[in-house]
Coordinates of C-alpha atoms in Angstrom, one line a residue:
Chain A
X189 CA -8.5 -14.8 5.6
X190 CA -8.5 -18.4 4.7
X191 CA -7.3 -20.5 2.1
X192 CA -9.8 -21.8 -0.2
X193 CA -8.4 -23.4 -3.5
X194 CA -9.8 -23.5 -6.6
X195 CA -9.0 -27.3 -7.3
X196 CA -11.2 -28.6 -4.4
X197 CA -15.4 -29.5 -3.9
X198 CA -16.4 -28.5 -0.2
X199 CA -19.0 -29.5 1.9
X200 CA -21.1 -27.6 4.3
X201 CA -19.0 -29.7 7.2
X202 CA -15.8 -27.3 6.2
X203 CA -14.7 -30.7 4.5
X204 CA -12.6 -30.5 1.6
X205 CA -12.9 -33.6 -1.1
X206 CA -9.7 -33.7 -4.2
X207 CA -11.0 -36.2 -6.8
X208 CA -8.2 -38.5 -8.6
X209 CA -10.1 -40.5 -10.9
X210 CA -12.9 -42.5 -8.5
X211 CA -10.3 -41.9 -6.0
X212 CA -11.2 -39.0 -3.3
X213 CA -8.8 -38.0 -0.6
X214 CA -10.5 -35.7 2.5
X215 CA -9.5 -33.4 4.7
X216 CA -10.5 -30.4 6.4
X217 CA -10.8 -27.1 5.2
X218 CA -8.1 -24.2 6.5
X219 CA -11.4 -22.3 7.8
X220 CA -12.4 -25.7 10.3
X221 CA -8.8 -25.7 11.2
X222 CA -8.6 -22.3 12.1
X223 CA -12.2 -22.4 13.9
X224 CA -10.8 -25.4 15.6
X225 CA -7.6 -23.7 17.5
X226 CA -4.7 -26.4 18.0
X227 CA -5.2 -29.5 16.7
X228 CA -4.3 -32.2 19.8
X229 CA -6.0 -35.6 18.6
X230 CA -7.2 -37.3 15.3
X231 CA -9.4 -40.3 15.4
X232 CA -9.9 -42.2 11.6
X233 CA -11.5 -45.4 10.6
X234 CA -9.3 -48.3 9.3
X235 CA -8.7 -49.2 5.6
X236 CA -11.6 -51.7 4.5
X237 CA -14.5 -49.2 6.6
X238 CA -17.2 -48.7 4.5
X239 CA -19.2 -45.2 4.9
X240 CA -22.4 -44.2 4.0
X241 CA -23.0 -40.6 3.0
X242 CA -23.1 -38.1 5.8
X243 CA -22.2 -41.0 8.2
X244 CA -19.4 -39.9 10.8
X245 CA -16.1 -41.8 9.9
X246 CA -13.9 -39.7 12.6
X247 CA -13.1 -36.4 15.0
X248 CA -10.6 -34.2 15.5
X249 CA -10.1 -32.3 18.7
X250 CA -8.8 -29.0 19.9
X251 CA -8.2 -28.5 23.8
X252 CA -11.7 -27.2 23.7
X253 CA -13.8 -28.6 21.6
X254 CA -14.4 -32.1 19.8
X255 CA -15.5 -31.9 16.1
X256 CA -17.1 -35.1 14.4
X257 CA -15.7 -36.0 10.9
X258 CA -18.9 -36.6 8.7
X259 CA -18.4 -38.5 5.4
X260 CA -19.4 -35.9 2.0
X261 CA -19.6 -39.4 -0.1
X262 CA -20.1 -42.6 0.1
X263 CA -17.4 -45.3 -0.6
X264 CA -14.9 -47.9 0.8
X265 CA -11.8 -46.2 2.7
X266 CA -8.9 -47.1 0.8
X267 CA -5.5 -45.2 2.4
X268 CA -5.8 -43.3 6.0
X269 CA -3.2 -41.1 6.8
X270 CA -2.0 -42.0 9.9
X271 CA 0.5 -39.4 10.3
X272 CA -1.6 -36.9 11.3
X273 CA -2.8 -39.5 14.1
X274 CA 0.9 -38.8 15.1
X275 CA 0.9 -35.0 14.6
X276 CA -2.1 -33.8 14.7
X277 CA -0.9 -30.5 14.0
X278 CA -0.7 -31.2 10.6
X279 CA -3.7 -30.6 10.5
X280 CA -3.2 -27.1 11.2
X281 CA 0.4 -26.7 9.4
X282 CA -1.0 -27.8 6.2
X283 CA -5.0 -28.5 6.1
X284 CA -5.2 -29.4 2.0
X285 CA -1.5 -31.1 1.9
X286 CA 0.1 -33.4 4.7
X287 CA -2.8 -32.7 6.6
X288 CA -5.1 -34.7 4.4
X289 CA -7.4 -37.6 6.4
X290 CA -8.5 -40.2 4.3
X291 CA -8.4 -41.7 1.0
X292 CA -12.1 -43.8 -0.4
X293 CA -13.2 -45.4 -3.5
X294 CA -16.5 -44.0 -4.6
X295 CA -19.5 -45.9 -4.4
X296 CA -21.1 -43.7 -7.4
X297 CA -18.9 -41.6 -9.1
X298 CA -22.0 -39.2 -9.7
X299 CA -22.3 -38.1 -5.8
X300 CA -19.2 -35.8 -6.6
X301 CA -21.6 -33.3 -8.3
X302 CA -23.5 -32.7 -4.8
X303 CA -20.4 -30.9 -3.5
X304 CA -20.2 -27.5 -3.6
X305 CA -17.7 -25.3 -5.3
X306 CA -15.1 -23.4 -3.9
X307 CA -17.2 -19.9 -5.1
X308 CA -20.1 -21.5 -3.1
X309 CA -18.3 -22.8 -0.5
X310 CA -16.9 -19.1 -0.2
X311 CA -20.3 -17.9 0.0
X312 CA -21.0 -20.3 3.3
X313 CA -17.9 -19.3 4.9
X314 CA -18.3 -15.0 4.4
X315 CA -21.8 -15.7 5.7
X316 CA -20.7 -17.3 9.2
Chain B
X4 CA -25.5 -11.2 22.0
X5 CA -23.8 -9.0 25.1
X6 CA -20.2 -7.3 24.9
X7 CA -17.9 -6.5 27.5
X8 CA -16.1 -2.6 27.1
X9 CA -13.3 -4.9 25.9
X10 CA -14.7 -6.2 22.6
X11 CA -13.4 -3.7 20.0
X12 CA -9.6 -3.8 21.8
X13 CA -9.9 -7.3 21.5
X14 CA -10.9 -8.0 18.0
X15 CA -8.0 -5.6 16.6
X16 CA -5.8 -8.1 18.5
X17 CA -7.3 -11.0 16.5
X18 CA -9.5 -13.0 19.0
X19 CA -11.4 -15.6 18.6
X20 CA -14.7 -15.2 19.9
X21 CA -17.3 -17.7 22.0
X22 CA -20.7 -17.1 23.3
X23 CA -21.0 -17.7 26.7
X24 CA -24.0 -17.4 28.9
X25 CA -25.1 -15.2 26.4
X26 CA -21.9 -12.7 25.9
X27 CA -19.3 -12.9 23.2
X28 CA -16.1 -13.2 24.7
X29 CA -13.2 -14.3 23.7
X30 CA -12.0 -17.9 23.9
X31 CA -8.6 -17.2 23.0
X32 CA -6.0 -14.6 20.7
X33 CA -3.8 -16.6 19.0
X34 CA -3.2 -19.9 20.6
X35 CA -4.8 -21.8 23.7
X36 CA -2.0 -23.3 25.0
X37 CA 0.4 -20.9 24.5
X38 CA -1.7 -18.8 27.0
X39 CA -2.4 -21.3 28.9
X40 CA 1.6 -21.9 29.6
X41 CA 1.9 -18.7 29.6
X42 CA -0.1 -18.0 33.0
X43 CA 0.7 -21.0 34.3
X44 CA 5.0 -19.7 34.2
X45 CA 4.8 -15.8 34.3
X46 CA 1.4 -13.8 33.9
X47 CA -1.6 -13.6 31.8
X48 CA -5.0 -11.3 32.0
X49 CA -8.3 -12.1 31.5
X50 CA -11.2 -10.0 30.4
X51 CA -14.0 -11.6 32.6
X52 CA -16.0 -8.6 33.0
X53 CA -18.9 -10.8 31.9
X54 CA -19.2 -11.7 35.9
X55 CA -21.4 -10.0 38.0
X56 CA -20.8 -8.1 40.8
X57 CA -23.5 -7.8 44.1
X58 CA -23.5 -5.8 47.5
X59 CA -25.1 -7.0 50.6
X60 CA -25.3 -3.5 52.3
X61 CA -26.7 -2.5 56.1
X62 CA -27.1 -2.4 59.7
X63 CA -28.1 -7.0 58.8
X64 CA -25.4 -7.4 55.9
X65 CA -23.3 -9.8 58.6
X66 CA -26.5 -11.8 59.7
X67 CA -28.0 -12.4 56.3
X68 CA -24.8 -13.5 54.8
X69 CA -24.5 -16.1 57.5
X70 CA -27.8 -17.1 57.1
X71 CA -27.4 -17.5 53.4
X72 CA -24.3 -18.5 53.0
X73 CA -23.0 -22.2 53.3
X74 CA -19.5 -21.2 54.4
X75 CA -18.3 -19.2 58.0
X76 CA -18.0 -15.6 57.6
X77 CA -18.8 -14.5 61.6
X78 CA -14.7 -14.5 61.5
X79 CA -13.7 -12.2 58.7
X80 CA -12.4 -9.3 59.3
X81 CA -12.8 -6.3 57.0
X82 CA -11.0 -7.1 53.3
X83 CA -11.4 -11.0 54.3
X84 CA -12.7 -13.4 51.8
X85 CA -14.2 -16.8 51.6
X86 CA -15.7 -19.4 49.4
X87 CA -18.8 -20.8 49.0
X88 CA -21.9 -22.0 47.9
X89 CA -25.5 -20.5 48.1
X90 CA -27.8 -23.0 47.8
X91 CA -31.5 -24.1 48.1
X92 CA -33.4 -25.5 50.9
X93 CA -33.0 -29.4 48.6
X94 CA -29.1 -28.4 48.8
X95 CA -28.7 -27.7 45.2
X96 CA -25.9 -24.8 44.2
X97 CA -27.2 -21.2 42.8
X98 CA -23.9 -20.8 42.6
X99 CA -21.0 -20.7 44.2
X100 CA -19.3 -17.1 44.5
X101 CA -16.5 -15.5 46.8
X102 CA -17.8 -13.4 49.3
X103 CA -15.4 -10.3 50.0
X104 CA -15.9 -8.6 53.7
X105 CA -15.8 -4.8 53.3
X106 CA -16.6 -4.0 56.3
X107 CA -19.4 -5.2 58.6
X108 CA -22.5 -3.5 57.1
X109 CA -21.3 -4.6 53.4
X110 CA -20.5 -7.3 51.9
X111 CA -19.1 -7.7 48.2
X112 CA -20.1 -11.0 46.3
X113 CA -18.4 -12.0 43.3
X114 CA -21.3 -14.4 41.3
X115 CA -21.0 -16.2 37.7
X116 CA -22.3 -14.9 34.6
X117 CA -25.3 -16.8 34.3
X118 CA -26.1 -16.5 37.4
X119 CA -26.3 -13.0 38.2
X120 CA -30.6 -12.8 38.0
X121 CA -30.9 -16.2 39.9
X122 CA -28.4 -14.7 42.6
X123 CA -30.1 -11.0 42.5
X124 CA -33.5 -12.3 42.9
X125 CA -33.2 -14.5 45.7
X126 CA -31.6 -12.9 47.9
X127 CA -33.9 -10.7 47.4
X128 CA -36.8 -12.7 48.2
X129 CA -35.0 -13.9 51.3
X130 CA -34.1 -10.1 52.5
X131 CA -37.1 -8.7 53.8
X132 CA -36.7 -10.2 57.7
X133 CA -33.4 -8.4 57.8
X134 CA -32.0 -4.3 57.5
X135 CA -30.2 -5.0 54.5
X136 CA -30.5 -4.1 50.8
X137 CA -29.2 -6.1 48.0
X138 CA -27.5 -4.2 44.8
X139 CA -26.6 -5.2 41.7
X140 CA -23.7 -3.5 40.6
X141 CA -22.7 -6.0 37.4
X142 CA -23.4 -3.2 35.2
X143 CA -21.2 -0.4 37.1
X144 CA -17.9 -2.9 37.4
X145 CA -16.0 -4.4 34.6
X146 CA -13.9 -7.4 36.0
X147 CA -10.1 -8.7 34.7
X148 CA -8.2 -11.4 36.0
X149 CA -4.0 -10.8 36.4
X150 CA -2.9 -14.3 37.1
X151 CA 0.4 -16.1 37.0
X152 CA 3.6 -16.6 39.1
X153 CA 4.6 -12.7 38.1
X154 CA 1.8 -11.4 39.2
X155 CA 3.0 -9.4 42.5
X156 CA 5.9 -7.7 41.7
X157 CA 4.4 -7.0 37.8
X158 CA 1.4 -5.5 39.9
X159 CA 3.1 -3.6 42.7
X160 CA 4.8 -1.6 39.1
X161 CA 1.9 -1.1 37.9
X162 CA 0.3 0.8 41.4
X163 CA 3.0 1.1 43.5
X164 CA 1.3 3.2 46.1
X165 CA -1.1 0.2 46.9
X166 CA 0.8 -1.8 49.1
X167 CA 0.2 -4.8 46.3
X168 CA 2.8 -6.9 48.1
X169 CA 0.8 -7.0 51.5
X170 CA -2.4 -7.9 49.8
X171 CA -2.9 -11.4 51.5
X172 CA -4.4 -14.0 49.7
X173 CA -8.3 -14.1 49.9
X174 CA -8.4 -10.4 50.6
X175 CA -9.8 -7.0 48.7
X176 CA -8.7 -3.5 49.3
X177 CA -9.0 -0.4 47.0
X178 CA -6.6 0.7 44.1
X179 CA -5.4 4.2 46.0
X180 CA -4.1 5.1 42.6
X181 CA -6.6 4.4 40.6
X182 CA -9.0 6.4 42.9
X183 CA -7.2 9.4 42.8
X184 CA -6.6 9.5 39.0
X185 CA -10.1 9.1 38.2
X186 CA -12.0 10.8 41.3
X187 CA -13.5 14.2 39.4
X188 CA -13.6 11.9 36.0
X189 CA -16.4 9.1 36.8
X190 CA -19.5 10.0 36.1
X191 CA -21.2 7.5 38.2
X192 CA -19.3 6.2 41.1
X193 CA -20.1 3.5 43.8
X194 CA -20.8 5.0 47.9
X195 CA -17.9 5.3 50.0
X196 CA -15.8 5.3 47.5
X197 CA -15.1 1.5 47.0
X198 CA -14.7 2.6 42.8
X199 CA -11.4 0.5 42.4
X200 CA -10.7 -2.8 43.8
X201 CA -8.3 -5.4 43.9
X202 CA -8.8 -8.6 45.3
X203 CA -6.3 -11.3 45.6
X204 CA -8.1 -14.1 44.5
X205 CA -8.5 -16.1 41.3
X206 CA -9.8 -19.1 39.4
X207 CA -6.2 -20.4 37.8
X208 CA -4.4 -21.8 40.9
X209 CA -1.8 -19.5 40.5
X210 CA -1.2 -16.6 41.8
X211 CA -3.3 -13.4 41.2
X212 CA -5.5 -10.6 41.6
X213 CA -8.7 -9.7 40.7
X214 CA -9.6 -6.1 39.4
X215 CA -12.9 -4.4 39.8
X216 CA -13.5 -1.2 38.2
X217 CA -15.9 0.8 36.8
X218 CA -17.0 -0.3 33.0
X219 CA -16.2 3.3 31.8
X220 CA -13.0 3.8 32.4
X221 CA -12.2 -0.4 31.9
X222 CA -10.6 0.0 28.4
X223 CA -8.0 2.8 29.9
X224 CA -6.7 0.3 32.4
X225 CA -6.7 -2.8 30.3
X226 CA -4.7 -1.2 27.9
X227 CA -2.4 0.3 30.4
X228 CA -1.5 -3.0 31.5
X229 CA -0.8 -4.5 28.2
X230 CA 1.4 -1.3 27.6
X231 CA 3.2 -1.5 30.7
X232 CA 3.1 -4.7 32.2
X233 CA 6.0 -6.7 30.7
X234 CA 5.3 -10.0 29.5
X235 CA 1.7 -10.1 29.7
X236 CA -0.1 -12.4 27.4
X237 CA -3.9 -11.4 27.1
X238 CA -5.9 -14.6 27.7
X239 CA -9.3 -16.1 26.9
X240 CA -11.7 -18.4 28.4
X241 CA -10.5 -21.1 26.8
X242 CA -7.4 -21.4 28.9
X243 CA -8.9 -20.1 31.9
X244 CA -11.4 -23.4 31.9
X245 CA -7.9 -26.0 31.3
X246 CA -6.6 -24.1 33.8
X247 CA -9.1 -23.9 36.4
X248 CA -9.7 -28.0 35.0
X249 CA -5.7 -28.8 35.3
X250 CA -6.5 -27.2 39.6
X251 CA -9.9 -29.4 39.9
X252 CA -11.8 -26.5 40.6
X253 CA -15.2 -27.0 40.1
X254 CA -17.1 -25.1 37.2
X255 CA -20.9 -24.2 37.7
X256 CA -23.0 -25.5 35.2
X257 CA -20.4 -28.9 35.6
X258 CA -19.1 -29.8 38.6
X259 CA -22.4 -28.0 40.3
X260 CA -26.1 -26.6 39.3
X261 CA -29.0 -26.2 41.1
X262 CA -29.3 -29.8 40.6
X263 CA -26.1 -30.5 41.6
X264 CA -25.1 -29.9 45.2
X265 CA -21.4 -29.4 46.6
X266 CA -21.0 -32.4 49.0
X267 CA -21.3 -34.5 46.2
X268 CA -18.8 -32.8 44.6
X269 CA -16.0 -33.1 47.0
X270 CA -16.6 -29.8 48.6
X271 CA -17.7 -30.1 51.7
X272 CA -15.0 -28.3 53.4
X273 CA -16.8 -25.2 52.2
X274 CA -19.8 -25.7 54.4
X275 CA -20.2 -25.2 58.1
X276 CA -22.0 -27.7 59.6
X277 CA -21.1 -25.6 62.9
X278 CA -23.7 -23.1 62.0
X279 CA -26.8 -24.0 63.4
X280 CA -29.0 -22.3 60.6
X281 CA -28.8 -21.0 57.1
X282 CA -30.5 -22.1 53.8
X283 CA -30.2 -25.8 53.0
X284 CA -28.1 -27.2 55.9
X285 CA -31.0 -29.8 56.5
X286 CA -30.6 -31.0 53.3
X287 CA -27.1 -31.2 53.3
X288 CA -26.6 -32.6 56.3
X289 CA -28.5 -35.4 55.2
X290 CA -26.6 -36.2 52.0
X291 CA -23.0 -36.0 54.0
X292 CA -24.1 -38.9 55.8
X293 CA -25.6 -40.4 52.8
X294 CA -24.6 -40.1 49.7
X295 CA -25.5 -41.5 46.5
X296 CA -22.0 -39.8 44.2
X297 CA -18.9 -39.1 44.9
X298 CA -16.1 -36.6 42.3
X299 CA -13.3 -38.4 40.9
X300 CA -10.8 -37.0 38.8
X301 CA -9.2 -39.4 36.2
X302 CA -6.4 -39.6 33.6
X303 CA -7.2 -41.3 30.3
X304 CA -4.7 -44.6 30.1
X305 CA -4.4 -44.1 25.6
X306 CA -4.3 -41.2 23.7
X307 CA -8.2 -40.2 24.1
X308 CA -10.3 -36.9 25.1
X309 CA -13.0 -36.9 27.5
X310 CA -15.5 -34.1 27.4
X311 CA -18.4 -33.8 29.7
X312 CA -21.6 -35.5 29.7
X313 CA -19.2 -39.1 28.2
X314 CA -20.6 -42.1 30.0
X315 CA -18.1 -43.4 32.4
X316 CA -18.5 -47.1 33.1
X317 CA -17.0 -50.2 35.1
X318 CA -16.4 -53.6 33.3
X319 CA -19.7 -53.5 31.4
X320 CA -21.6 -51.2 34.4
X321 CA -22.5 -47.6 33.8
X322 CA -21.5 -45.9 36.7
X323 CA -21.4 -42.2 36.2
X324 CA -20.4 -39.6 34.1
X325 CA -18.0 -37.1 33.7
X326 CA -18.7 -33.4 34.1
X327 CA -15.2 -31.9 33.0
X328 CA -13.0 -33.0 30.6
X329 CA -9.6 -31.5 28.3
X330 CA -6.5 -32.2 27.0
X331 CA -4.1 -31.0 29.9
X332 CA -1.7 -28.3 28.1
X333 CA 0.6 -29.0 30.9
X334 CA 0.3 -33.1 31.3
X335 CA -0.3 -33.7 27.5
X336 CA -2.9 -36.0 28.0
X337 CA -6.7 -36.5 28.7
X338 CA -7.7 -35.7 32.8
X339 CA -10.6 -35.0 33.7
X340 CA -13.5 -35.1 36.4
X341 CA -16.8 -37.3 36.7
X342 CA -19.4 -37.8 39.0
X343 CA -19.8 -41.5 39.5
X344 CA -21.9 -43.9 42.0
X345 CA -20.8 -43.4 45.7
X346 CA -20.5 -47.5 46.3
X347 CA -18.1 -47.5 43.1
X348 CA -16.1 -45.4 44.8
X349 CA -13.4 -47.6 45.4
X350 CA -13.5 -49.3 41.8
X351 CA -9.9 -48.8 40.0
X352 CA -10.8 -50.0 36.5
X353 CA -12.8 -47.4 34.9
X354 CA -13.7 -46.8 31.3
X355 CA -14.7 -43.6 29.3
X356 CA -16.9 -44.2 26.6
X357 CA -15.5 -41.7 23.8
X358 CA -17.8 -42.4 20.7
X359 CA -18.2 -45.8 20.0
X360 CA -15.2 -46.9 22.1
X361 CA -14.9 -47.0 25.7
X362 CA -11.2 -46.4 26.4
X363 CA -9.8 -46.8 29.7
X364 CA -9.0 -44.4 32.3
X365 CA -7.0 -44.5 35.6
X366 CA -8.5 -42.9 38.5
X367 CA -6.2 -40.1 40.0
X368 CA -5.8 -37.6 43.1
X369 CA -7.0 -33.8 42.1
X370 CA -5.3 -31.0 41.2
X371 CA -3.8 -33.0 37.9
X372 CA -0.8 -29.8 38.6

């Protein structure tokens, strides 16, 4: 089974979003990673990027398959963690800690409500 | 969705599962690369029993091959094996299958999974001027794939009253063993006897057999060899496409399609212009002397993925695209194939566009290993 914490929002993307006061940091989920296989490559944007909602801001990569990053908010990106450009096994190691993909300053503080919870989120994944 | 015997052994061994061509097969157990390492330095299996399996049989089998086939089989003698394309009169690929020489009234034709209808029916259509009959026996055999360096003497273990060693490459014979242990047990068997086969032929570039046995009894022998073959790492078809990718072996559906046709591809060492007939040779013919693409394989130059159906372009030119792409477990970095313009041929600064960027690539000799 996968690991999905109580602390988090989720989007139907298997993102995960951790709010810090208008603040989010992103990731993937441990389901994606899973799904995934190997992480072998991790594409971000650079620090300034501005993202719309739902707009693709990056892609991580298995030997088979390529998945597109897809924004849950919009905002400005304010930290990327470019260790995981590095080892992209992170990714895998530790999907919710040193794994983590971006940091972005809201644009609306509000849009956090459109996430899901980790009880709905639960829901989506069982049902795959 | 369609399952192989297989499915139930594999999902107790945690696999993860794909659909493809409409079965659900697994696409690898624990870890792609670890498999794919695995094969590539001592021996993996491979449940691909999602192929299909077809016998040209009778007093024509020898003449409608030839006539159907791209590739020379007057010259095999019984066991022999060869590879090849069928393809239509335009010169486009059905598919391309191995073609295993029983003996001279029957032949044996191993065809991909989505293919097996196409294949069936038109050989069909084409049969009626010759004394042959074409059978479909997908559903009576169950296929795995034991590939890797180890292969030979983990095999000749496993039946040593087979003569495994003497097998020669690109050659079938029958699994004595296997036919004695299940003779009274199979309630429906194949004529003549040719139940259990082994062929020693493969789609990793290493070496390996091929195993063709009935669907009922597949589960016994899979596990048999887990249990007694040492070292064996079950493997999906995740690793058996980097694999066959890492070799530049072309996949159908990629590299070819009905669309698609084989000189193009690089692969015209599999047809025989000698022969003065068989289907699409005008066609062919035609585009060997004039072609409009050429298959390159390429390495990408940064840290970067191609995947098939990126744009592959030359300064600001689009000149092709590429039909293959991975991360090479054993290179570490992007390779991959592409079909580009035949007059670009000979350009050296190529680009893959990869999302928004187009990163550059360097073009390089196939197989990448």
């Amino acid at each position: 089974m996968s690991e999905i914490r109580k602390d988090l929002k989720y989007t139907k993307e298997h993102e995960w979003v951790k709010d810090e006061d208008g603040q989010v940091s992103i990731g993937i989920t441990d389901h994606a990673q899973d799904a995934l296989g190997e992480i072998v490559f991790v594409e971000l944007p650079k620090v300034g990027d501005v993202l719309e909602r739902s707009s693709i801001f990056g892609a991580v990569e298995s030997t088979k398959s390529v998945s597109d990053l897809y924004s849950p908010l919009a905002g400005t990106v304010s930290e990327v963690n470019v260790l995981v450009e590095n080892e992209p096994d992170l990714v895998n190691q530790s999907p919710y800690g040193e794994g983590w993909m971006i940091k972005i300053n809201l644009s609306n503080n509000r849009d956090l409500d459109t996430l899901l919870g980790p009880e709905e989120y639960k829901k989506l994944v069982d049902g795959e | 969705m369609k399952e192989t015997p297989l499915f139930e052994i594999h999902k107790k061994m945690n696999a993860k599962f794909v659909n493809f061509n409409g079965w659900n097969m697994p696409v690898w157990f624990k870890d792609l690369k670890e498999e794919h390492l695995h094969v590539r330095r001592a021996l993996g299996v491979f449940d691909v029993s999602h192929m299909g399996e077809l016998e040209v049989i009778g007093k024509n089998a020898e003449s409608f091959i030839d006539f159907t086939f791209t590739n020379t089989i007057l010259n095999l003698k019984d066991s022999q094996a060869r590879y090849g394309f069928f393809c239509r009169e335009d010169g486009g690929v059905i598919d391309d299958v191995i073609i295993y020489r029983l003996n001279q009234e029957r032949f044996f034709i191993c065809v991909n999974a989505g293919n097996i209808d196409n294949v069936f029916k038109w050989l069909d259509s084409l049969s009626s001027d010759f004394s042959v009959a074409i059978k479909n026996l997908s559903g009576f055999y169950g296929q795995l794939a034991i590939q890797g360096p180890k292969a030979v003497e983990s095999i000749i273990k496993l039946f040593p009253f087979s003569n495994i060693d003497k097998i020669k490459k690109y050659s079938i014979q029958k699994i004595f063993e296997l036919d004695k242990q299940y003779e009274s047990r199979l309630n429906n068997r194949c004529p003549d006897g040719y139940n259990f086969l082994i062929a020693r032929t493969g789609y990793t570039g290493e070496d390996g057999f091929e195993l063709f046995v009935p669907n009922e009894v597949l589960k016994e022998i899979y596990s048999k060899i887990l249990d007694e073959v040492d070292n064996v790492q079950p493997c999906g078809l995740g690793c058996r496409d980097t694999l066959r990718l890492e070799k530049g072996f072309p996949l159908h559906g990629n590299e070819l399609s009905e669309r698609l046709n084989p000189i193009e591809a690089n692969l015209e060492k599999f047809i025989d212009f000698s022969k003065e007939k068989f289907i699409g040779r005008e066609s062919l013919d035609r585009i060997f002397k004039n072609r409009n693409f050429t298959l390159i394989g390429f390495k990408m130059e940064e840290k970067s993925i191609p995947r098939a159906g990126y744009k592959i372009f030359s300064k600001d030119e689009e000149i092709g695209h590429v039909t293959s792409g991975t991360f090479s477990p054993v290179l570490q970095e992007g390779i991959g194939l592409g079909l580009i313009k035949n007059n670009c041929s000979e350009l050296n600064d190529i680009q893959v566009k990869i999302r928004n960027d187009k990163k550059s690539a360097k073009k390089v000799r196939y197989p990448f290993v």
